[in-house]
Structure formats: structure tokens, C-alpha cells
Short mmCIF file of C-alpha atoms in Angstrom, two decimals:
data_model
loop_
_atom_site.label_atom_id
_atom_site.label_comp_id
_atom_site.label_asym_id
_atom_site.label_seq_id
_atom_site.Cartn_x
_atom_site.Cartn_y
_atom_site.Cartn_z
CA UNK W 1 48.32 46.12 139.06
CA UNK W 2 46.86 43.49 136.63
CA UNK W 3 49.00 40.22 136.97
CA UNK W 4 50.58 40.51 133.26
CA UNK W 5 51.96 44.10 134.49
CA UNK W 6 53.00 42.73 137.36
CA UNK W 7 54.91 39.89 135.20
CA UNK W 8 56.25 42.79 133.26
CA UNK W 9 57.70 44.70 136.20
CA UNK W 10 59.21 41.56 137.72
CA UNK W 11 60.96 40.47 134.57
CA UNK W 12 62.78 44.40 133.61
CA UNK W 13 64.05 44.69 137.45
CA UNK W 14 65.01 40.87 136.64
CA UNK W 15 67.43 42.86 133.40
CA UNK W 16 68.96 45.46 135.16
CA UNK W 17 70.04 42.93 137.91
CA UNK W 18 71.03 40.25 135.61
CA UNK W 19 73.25 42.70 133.77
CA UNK W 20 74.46 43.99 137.25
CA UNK W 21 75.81 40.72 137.89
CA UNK W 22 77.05 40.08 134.63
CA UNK W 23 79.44 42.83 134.22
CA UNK W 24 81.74 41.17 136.83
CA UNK W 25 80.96 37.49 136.87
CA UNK W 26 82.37 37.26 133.27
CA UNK W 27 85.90 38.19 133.90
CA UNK W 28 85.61 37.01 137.19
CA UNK W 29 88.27 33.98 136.36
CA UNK W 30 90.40 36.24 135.23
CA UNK W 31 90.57 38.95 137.96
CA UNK W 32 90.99 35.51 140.57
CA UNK W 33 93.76 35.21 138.52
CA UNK W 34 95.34 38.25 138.59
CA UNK W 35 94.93 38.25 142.12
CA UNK W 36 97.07 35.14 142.24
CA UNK W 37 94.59 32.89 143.63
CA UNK W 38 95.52 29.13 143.27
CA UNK W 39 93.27 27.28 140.74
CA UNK W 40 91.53 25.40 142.89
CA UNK W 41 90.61 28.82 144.69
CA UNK W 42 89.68 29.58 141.25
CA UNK W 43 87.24 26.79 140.58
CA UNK W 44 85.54 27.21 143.92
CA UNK W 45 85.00 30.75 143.95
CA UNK W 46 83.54 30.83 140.80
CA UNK W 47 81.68 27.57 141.63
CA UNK W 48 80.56 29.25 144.50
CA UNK W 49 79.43 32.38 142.87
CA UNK W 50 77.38 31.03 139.77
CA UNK W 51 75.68 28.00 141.97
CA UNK W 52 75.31 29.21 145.69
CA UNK W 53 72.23 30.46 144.53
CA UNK W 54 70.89 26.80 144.15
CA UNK W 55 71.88 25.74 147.99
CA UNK W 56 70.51 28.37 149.02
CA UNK W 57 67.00 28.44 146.83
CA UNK W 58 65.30 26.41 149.68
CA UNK W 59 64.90 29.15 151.88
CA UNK W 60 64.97 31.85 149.58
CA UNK W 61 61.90 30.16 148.06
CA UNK W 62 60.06 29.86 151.36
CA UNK W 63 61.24 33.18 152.08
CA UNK W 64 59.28 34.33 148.69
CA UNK W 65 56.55 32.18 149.44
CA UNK W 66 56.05 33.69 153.15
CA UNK W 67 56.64 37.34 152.46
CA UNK W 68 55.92 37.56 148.41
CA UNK W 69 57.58 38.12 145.51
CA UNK W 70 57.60 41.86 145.97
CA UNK W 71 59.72 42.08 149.16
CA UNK W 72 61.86 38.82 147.91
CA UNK W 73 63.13 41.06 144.70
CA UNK W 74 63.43 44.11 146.55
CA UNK W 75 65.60 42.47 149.00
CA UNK W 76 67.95 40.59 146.09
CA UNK W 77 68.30 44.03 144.66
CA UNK W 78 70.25 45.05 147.51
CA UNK W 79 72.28 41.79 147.86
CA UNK W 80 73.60 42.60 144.05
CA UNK W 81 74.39 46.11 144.59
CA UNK W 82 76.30 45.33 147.71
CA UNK W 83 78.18 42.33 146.01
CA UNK W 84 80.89 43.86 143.36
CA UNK W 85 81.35 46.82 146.28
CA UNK W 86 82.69 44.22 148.65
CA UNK W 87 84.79 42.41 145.59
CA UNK W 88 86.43 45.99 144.98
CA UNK W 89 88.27 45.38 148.76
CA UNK W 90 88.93 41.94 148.36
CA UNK W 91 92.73 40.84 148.69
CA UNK W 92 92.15 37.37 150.08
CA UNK W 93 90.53 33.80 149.24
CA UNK W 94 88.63 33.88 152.42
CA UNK W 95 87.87 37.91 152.59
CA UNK W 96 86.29 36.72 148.73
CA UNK W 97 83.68 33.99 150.32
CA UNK W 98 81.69 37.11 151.29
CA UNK W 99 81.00 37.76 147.70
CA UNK W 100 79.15 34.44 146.56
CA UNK W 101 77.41 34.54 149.54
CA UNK W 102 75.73 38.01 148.56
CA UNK W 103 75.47 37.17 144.85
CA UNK W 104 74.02 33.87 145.56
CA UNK W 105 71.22 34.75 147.91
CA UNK W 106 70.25 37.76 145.51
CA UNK W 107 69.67 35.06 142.71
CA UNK W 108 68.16 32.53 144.46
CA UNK W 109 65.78 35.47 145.98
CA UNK W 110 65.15 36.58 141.98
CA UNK W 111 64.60 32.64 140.73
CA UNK W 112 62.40 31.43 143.55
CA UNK W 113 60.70 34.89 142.72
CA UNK W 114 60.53 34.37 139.14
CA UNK W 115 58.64 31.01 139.47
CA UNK W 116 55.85 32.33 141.78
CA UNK W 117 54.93 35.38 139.45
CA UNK W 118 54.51 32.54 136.69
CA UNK W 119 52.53 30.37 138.81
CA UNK W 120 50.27 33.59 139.81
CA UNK W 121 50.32 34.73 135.92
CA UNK W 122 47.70 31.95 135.66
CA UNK W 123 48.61 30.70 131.78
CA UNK W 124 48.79 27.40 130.52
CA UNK W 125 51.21 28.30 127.91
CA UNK W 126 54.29 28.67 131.17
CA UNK W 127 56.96 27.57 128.63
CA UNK W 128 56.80 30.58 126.48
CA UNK W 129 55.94 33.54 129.49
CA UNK W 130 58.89 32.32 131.68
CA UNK W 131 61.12 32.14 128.04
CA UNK W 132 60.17 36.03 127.74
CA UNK W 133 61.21 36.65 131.35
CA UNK W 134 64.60 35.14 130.46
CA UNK W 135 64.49 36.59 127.20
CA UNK W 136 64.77 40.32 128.71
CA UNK W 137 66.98 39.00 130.95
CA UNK W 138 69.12 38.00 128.55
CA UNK W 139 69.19 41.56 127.12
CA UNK W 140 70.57 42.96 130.24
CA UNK W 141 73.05 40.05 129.81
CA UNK W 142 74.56 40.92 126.26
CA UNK W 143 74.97 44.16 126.78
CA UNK W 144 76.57 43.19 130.22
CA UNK W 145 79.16 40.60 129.12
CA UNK W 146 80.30 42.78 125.68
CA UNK W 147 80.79 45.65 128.29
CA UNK W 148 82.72 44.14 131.05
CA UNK W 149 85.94 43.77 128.47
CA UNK W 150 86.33 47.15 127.52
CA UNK W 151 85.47 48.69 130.71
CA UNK W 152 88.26 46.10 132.32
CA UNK W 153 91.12 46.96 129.68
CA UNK W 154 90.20 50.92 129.31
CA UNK W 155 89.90 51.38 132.72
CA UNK W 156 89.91 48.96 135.64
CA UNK W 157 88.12 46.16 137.27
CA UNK W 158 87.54 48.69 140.19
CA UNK W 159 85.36 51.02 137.84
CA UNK W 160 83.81 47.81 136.35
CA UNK W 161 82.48 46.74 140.27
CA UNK W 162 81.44 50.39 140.57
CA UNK W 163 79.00 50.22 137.18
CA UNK W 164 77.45 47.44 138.16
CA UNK W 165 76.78 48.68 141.61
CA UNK W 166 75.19 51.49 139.57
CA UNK W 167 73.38 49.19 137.38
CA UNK W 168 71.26 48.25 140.21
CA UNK W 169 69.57 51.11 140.87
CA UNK W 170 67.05 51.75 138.31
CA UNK W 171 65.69 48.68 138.80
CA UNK W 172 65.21 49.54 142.51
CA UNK W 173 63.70 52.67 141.36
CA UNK W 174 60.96 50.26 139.51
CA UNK W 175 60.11 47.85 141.83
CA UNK W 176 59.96 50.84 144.48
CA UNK W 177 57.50 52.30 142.16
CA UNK W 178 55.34 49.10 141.24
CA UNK W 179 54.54 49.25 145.11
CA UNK W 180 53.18 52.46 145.10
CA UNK W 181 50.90 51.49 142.03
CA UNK W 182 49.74 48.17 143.26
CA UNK W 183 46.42 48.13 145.05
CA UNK W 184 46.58 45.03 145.94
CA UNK W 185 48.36 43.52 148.93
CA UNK W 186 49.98 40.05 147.77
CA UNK W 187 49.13 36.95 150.37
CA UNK W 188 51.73 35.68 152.76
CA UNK W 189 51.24 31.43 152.73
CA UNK W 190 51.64 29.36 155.50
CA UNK W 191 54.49 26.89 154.31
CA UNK W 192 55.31 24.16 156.61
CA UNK W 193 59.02 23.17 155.31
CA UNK W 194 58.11 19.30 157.04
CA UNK W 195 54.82 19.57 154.38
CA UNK W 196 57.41 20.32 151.31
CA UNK W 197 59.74 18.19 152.27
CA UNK W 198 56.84 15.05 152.30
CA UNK W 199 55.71 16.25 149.11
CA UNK W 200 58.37 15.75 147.18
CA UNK W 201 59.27 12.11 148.83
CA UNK W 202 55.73 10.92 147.62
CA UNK W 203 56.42 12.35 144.25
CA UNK W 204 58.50 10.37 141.96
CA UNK W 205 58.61 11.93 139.28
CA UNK W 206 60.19 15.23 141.09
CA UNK W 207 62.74 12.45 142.53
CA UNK W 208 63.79 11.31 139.16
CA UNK W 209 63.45 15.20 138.00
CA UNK W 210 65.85 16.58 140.57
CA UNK W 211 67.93 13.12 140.08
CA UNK W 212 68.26 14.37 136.83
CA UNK W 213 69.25 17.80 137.22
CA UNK W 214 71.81 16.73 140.05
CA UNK W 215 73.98 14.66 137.88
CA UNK W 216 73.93 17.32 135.09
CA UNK W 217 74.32 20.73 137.65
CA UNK W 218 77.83 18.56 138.68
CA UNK W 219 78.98 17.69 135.25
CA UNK W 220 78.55 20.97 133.94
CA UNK W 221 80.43 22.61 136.86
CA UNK W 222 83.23 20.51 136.66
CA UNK W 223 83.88 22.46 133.48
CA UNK W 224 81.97 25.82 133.68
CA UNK W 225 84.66 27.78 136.31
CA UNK W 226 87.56 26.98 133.61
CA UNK W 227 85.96 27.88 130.44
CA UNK W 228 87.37 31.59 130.76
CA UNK W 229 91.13 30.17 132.05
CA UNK W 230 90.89 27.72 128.96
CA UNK W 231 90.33 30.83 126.63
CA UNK W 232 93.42 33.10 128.48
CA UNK W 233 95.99 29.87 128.42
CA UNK W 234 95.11 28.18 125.47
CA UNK W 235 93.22 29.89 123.03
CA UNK W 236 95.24 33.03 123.67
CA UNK W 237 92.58 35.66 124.48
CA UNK W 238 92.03 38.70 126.86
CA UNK W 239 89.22 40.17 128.80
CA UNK W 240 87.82 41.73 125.53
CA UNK W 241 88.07 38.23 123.76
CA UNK W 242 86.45 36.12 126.71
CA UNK W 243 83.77 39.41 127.40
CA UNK W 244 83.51 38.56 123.60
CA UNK W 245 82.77 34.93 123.95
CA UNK W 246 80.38 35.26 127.10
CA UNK W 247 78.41 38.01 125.21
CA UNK W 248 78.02 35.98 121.59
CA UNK W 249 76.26 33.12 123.74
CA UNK W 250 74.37 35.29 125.61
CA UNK W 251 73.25 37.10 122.40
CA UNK W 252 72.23 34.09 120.70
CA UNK W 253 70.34 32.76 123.72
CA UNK W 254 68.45 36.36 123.02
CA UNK W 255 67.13 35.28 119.74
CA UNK W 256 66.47 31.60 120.24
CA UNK W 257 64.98 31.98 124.23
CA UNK W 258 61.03 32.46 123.08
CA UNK W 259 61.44 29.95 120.37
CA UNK W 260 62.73 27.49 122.93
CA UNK W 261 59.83 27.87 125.64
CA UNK W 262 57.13 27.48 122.69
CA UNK W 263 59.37 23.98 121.81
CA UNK W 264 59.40 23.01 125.61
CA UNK W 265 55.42 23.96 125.68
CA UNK W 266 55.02 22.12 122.41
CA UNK W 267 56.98 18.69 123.14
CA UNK W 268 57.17 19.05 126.68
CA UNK W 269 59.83 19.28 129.40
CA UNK W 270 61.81 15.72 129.96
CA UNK W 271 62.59 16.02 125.84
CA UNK W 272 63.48 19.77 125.60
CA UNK W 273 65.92 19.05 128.57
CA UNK W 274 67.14 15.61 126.70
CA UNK W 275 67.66 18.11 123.56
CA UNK W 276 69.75 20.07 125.74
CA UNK W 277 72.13 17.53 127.71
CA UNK W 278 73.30 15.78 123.93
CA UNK W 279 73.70 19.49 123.17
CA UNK W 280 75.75 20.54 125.64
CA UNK W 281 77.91 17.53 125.73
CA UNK W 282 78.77 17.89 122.37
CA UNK W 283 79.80 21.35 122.78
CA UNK W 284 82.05 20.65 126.05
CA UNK W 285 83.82 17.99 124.14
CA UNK W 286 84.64 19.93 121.22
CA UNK W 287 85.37 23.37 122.89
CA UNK W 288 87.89 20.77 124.95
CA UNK W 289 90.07 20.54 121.77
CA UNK W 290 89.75 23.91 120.73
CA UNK W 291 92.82 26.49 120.02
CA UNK W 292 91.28 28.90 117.29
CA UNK W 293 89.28 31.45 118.54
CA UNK W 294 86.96 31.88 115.42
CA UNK W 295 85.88 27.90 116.26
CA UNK W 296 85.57 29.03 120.11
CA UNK W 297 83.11 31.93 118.86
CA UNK W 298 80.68 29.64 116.98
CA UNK W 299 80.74 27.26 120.04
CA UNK W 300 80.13 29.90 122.50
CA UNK W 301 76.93 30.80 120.02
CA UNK W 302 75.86 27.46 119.89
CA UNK W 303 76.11 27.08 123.98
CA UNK W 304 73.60 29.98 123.82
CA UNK W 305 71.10 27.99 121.79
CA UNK W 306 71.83 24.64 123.67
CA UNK W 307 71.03 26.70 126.90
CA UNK W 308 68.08 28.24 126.13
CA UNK W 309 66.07 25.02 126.19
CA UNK W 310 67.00 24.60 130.07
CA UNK W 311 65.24 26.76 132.12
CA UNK W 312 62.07 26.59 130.68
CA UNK W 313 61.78 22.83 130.68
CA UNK W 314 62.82 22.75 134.07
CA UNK W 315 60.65 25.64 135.94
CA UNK W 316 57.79 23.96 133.18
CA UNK W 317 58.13 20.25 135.15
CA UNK W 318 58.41 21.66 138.42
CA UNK W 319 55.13 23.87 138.13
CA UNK W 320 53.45 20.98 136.52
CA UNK W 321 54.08 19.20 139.74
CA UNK W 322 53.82 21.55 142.37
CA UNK W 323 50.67 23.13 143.80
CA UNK W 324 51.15 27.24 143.57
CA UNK W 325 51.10 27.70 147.68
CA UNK W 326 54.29 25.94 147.66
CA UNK W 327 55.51 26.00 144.54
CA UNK W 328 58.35 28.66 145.57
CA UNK W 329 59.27 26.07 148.42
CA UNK W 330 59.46 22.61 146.18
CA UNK W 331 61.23 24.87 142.90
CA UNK W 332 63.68 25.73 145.94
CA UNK W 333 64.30 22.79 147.74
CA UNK W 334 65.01 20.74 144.43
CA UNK W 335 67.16 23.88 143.39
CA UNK W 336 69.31 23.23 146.74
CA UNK W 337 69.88 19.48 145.91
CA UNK W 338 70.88 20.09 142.65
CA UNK W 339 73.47 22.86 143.85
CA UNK W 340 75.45 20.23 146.08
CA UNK W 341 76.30 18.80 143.07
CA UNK W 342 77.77 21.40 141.50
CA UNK W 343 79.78 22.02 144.89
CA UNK W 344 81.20 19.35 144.55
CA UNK W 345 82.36 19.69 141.17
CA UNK W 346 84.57 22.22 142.01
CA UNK W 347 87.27 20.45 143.39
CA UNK W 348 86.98 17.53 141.13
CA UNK W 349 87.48 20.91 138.29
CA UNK W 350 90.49 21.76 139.72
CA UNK W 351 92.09 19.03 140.49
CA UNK W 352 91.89 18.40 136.80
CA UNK W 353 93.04 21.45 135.60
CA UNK W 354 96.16 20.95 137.23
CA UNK W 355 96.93 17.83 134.89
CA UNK W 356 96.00 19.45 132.02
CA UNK W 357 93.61 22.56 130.74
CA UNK W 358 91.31 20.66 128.95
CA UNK W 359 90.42 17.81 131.21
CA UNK W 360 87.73 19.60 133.12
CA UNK W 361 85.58 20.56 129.77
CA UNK W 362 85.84 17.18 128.41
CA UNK W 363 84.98 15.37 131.50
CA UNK W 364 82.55 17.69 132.46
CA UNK W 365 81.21 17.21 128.98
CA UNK W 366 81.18 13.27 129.02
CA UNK W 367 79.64 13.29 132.46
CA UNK W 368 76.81 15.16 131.43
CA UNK W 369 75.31 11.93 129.04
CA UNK W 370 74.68 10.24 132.71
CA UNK W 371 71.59 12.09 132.42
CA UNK W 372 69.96 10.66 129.62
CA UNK W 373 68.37 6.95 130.80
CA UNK W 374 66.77 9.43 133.77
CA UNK W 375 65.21 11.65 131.49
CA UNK W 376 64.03 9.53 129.00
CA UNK W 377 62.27 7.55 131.96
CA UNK W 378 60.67 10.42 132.86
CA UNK W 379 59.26 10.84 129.54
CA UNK W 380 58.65 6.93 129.27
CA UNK W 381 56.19 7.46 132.73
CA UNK W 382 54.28 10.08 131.33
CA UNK W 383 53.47 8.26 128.38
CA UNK W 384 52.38 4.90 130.25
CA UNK W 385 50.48 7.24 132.84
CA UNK W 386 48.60 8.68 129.65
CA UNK W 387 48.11 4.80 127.86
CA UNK W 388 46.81 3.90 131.23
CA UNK W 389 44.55 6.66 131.80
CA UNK W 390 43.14 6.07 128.07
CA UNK W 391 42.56 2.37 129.05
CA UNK W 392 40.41 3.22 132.15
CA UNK W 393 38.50 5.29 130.31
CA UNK W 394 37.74 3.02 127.30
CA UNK W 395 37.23 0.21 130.22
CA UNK W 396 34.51 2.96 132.03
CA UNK W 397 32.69 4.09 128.15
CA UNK W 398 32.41 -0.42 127.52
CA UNK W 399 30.81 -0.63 130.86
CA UNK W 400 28.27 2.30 130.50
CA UNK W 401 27.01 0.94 126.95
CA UNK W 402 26.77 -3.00 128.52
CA UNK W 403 24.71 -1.61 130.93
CA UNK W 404 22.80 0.74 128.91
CA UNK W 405 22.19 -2.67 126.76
#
């Protein structure tokens, strides 16, 4: 299988599963709520479900790097089946930890995953492939979140677990295929986890990368569990209406996503992620004040351009940094520092949803510009690195011609 097939496999089993997961992570707020779960039960169980993945992308990514990507997806393809067929029996706070656990290793498993097909792609132009990865993913998404509502209301949340259970299994079907196909047997690397680790302690410019990325994972989490709960209680809406909202930003990230990794390509990483913190920010702190749901709409559609330009920039930096053999390894290990932040969001989310509904989103939003003077360093390094580099080699071209004098 030639490597851009192999791309092409990887990123449709990537759809189906994304829109596996989908279906019931949207409403997932809501059917916390229904089960009467306290709000700070509520914040950490979604908390734990959208962002486990990242504490545990350090050894799902030297998982993927030891046993390949092929195995890696395989085996998250089973995690997200199993997932909404355990949440169907759940009664209990603690019998619903299960859940993120499953959900979060299959993601990590499908991100560290993602990463090492680009790296083995081979293209300069990273930005743009991984954007079309996302991009189909994205499909799977829309259809996914615009779905869940009207499954939910028409039916139940039971049958909604059951479709995406369902929803898993064609892609199982292709990447059970691809195997049969492939010819050739994809190399298992010897990753020493005391080697990544010493790696990315002499780097600083993953430091100040993963610095970067740790302040902004926690801001945004402080909000992201209550957006839905914000919706029900004070803009008024039901599972159609937020299945509404989560589908317009995911349909909007469809048409913006390859536009976005030719910009992060184009002007590089550290400034397509600065784009995308002032974006965000902006958006938390007016969707903080919001009560119309027309005004909600068109800032859910704007999230989904402001979010497109994150991903790319960030898998974009840490390929740039990271040699391939352990480029699974590094992309996890900075994933896994990043997700402690966003752990511990969570209860500083609740605890300020409790004093009043739109505390979270505006604090969450606010936090977020603690990014910027990072960011903007990083880009300030690469263009002294460059100056200096240009130096030496004017110094090197003076000397030649003195002595060729």
C-alpha cells in the first residue's frame, strides 16, 4: 500500500470513529444532567472524557511507535465501540469513570496514530495533509453532532449509545481490510521513554511549546464542560438546539480546515496558534453574555473557524522538532502535560458555575490571553535563530573572498 493510500485509509477509519464518538459526547452534559449528577460531577466527567486522551497520549504514543499505527487504530476502534455500550448501564458518578477511560485511550491511540502516518507520508507541505485528515474527520463530526438531537428527543439516549456503537464498525471493516492489502510489514522502533524524556528537556523551544499549550488546554476547559449547561439554563435550548450548535461549528470547521493548514504552512505554527488564542478568547467572552440563540449560532460557527487553526499548527511545531522514530513518543508526552491542565480546570469550572452560569466561559476566556507573550517568543526565537544563521553565513562568504584575494 503506497504511503498516500495508507494516509487515506487512516484518515476515513479516523471519520467513522470521530462520528462514533460524537453522537454521544455532544449531549453528554445534558444526559449527566438528567441523571442528576452534581455539577461538579458534571464538569469532571466531561473534562475527563474530552481530555483523558491527552494524559494518556504518552503511552499511547509509544504504544504506536512500538507496535505501529496499524495495530494502534485497530485497537482504539474497539475502545470506542465499547465506550457508549458501557454509558447505556451507567447509574452512578463512579460506575461513569469507566467511560472516559475507554473514550480517552481510543483517542489518544487515533492522535498519536495520526501524527506518525504524517511523519511517514514524507511531505513538506504537513500543514495542509494533516488539515485534510481533520477535514474528513470533521465530516463524520457534522453529521454526528446534527444527529445526536433528533435521535435523543425521537427516541432515546439508549438508541443514541447503540448507533454509535454501530458506527464503529465499518471502519473496523476498513482497517481490517487495509491489512490484508498491505505488503508491507510496518517497523516496530525501539523507544527508550528515558531518551524522550531527555529530548525534550534539551529542547526549548518544545518547553515553551508545551508551556504554551498547557496554559491554554486549562483555560479552555475551565469553560468547555459548561458550554452545553449554559445553552439548556440560559439560552433556553434542548438537545436538538445544543446538537444544533455543536454541529454548525463543526460544519464550519469543515469548510475552513484545508484553508487553515495551507495558512499554518504558509505563516507558520507559533502565529496560526496566536491567531487562534485572540480568537477564541473573544468568542468565550462574548458567548459569556449571550441569551439569544441566533447570536449563540454565529458564535458556535465562528468557534469552528477559530478552531481549525489549532491542530495543524500544533502537530506542524511538534514534527518540526521531533525526529520521526520518536515523534509518536514526544507528540505524546507533551500531549500528557498539556492534559493536567485541563484536569485541573475542571474543578476550578465548577466551582464557578455554582456562583453563576457564565463565570466559567468568561474566565476560561480571559485566561486563555496568558498564552500570548509565550507564543510570540516562540516566534521571536525563530526569527533571531534565522538573523543569526544569515549572519554566519555572510561572516563565512567575507572570509572565502579575503582569502581568495
Amino acid at each position: 500500500m503506497s504511503k498516500s493510500r495508507e494516509f487515506m485509509v487512516f484518515s476515513l477509519a479516523s471519520a467513522f470513529s470521530a462520528a462514533a464518538l460524537t453522537l454521544w459526547q455532544t449531549l453528554l452534559p445534558l444526559y449527566l444532567d438528567n441523571l442528576e449528577f452534581a455539577a461538579w460531577q458534571i464538569g469532571v466527567g466531561v473534562s475527563l472524557t474530552l481530555n483523558l486522551s491527552f494524559l494518556l497520549a504518552f503511552p499511547a504514543g509509544y504504544l504506536v511507535d512500538r507496535i505501529g499505527w496499524k495495530r494502534s487504530a485497530l485497537f482504539a476502534l474497539l475502545l470506542s465501540l465499547a465506550a457508549p455500550l458501557v454509558l447505556i448501564f451507567v447509574t452512578s458518578f463512579e460506575e461513569f469513570l469507566l467511560v472516559p477511560v475507554l473514550a480517552g485511550l481510543s483517542s489518544a491511540l487515533f492522535t498519536q496514530s495520526s501524527v506518525k502516518v504524517l511523519v511517514r507520508s514524507g511531505t513538506r507541505r504537513r500543514g495542509l495533509l494533516y488539515s485534510s485528515y481533520i477535514l474528513l474527520s470533521n465530516i463524520g463530526r457534522i453529521v454526528a453532532s446534527y444527529a445526536s438531537g433528533f435521535i435523543a428527543l425521537l427516541f432515546s439516549y439508549q438508541v443514541l449509545y447503540a448507533c454509535s456503537a454501530f458506527s464503529v464498525i465499518p471502519a473496523l471493516l476498513l482497517l481490517t481490510r487495509s491489512f490484508k492489502e498491505s505488503s508491507v510489514v510496518e517497523e516496530s522502533a525501539r523507544v527508550s521513554a528515558w531518551k524522550v524524556m531527555k529530548m525534550y528537556l534539551k529542547d526549548t523551544r518544545l518547553k515553551i511549546l508545551v508551556l504554551t499549550l498547557f496554559l491554554h488546554d486549562f483555560a479552555v476547559f475551565v469553560a468547555t464542560p459548561y458550554l452545553a449547561l449554559y445553552a439548556k439554563y440560559i439560552i433556553g435550548v434542548d438537545e436538538v438546539g445544543v446538537s444544533l450548535l455543536s454541529g454548525t461549528s463543526s460544519f464550519t470547521q469543515m469548510f475552513f480546515q484545508l484553508g487553515s493548514g495551507w495558512l499554518a504552512d504558509k505563516i507558520g505554527g507559533s502565529l496560526t496558534l496566536a491567531m487562534h488564542f485572540i480568537g477564541i478568547s473573544a468568542i468565550y467572552v462574548a458567548y459569556s453574555q449571550v441569551t439569544s440563540f441566533l447570536v449563540a449560532l454565529a458564535l458556535y460557527a465562528a468557534m469552528g473557524l477559530i478552531v481549525t487553526l489549532d491542530l495543524p499548527a500544533r502537530r506542524l511545531l511538534i514534527t518540526k522538532y521531533a525526529p520521526e522514530e520518536y515523534v509518536g513518543a514526544i507528540n505524546g508526552f507533551a500531549d500528557s502535560i498539556v492534559g493536567v491542565g485541563t484536569m485541573l480546570s475542571a474543578a476550578l469550572g465548577g466551582y464557578l458555575w455554582s456562583i453563576s452560569p457564565s463565570l466559567p466561559i468568561l474566565a476560561g476566556g480571559l485566561l486563555n490571553l496568558s498564552t500570548l507573550p509565550f507564543i510570540f517568543y516562540l516566534k521571536y526565537r525563530k526569527i533571531r535563530l534565522k538573523a543569526e544563521e544569515k549572519g554566519e553565513h555572510a561572516l563565512e562568504i567575507g572570509t572565502v573572498k579575503y582569502r581568495g584575494s
